[in-house]
GROMACS .gro file of C-alpha atoms in nm:
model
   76
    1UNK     CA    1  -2.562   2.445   0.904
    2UNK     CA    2  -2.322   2.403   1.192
    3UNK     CA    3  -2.611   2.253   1.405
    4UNK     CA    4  -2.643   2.005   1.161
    5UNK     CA    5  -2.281   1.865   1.113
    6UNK     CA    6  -2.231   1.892   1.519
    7UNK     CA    7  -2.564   1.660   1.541
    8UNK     CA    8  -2.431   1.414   1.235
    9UNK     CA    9  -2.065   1.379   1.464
   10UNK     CA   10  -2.238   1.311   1.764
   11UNK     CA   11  -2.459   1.036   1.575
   12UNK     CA   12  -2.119   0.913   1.423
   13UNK     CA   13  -1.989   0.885   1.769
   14UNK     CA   14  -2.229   0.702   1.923
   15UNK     CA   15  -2.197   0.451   1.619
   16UNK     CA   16  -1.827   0.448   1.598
   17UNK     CA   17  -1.815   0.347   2.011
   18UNK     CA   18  -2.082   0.068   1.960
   19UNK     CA   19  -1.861  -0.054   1.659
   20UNK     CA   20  -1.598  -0.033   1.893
   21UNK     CA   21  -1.741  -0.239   2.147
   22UNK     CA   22  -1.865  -0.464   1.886
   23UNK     CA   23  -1.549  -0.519   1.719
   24UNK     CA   24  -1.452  -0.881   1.641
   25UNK     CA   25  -1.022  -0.841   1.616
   26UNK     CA   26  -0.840  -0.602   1.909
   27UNK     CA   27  -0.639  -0.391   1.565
   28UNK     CA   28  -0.956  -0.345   1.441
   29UNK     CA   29  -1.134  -0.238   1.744
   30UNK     CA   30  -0.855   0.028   1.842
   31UNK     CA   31  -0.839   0.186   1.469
   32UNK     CA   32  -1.222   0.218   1.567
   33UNK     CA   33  -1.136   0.399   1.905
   34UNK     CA   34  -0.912   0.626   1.717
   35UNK     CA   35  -1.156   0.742   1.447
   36UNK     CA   36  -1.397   0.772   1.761
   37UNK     CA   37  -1.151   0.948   1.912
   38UNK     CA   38  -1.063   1.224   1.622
   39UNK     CA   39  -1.423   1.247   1.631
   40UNK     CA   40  -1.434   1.377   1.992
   41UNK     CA   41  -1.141   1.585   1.887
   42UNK     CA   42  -1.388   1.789   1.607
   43UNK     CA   43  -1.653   1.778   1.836
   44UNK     CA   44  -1.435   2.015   2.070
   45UNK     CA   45  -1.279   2.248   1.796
   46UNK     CA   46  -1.641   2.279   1.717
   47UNK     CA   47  -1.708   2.363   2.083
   48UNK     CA   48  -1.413   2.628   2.072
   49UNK     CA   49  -1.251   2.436   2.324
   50UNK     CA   50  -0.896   2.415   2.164
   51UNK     CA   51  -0.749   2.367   2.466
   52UNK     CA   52  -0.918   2.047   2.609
   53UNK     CA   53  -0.931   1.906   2.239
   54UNK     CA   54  -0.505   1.953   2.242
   55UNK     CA   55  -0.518   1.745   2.526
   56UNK     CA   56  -0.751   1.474   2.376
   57UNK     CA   57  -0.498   1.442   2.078
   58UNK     CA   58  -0.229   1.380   2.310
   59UNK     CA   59  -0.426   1.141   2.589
   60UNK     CA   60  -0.568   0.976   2.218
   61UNK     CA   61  -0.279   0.914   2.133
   62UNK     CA   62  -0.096   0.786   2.414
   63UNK     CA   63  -0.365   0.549   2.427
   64UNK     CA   64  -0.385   0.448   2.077
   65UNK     CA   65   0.003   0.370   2.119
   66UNK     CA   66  -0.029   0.143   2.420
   67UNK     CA   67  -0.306  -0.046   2.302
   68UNK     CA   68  -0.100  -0.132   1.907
   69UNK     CA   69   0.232  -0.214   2.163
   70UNK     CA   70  -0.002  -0.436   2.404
   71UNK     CA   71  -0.117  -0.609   2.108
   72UNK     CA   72   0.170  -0.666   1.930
   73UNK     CA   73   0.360  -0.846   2.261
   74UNK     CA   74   0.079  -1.015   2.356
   75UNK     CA   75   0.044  -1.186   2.009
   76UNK     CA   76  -0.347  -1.141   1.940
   0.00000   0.00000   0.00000
């Protein structure tokens, strides 16, 4: 059972970073990166790598942050 939810995330991210990419509006395409991102993030726990997915949340959202503040002074 846990092979088969690891292998469904990994399918989800590989769809949610093509969605990403694919993404028509810049909001739209970095909610996309951060659902790909808390994806990674399970991934990780799943791995028992607590450590490295702790510093995913924070790089995630560091990242997510920059991009909304980018956007919103740029004006797109």
């Amino acid at each position: 059972m846990p092979g088969t939810i690891h292998e469904l995330l990994l399918v989800a991210i590989v769809l949610l970073a093509v969605s990403v990419v694919e993404a028509g509006e810049l909001t739209s395409s970095v909610l996309r990166y951060a659902l790909l991102s808390l994806a990674f993030i399970i991934v990780l726990i799943q791995l028992r790598a607590p450590d490295v997915a702790l510093s995913a949340v924070v790089v995630g959202a560091i990242v997510t942050g920059l991009f909304l503040y980018t956007i919103k002074e740029v004006g797109e």
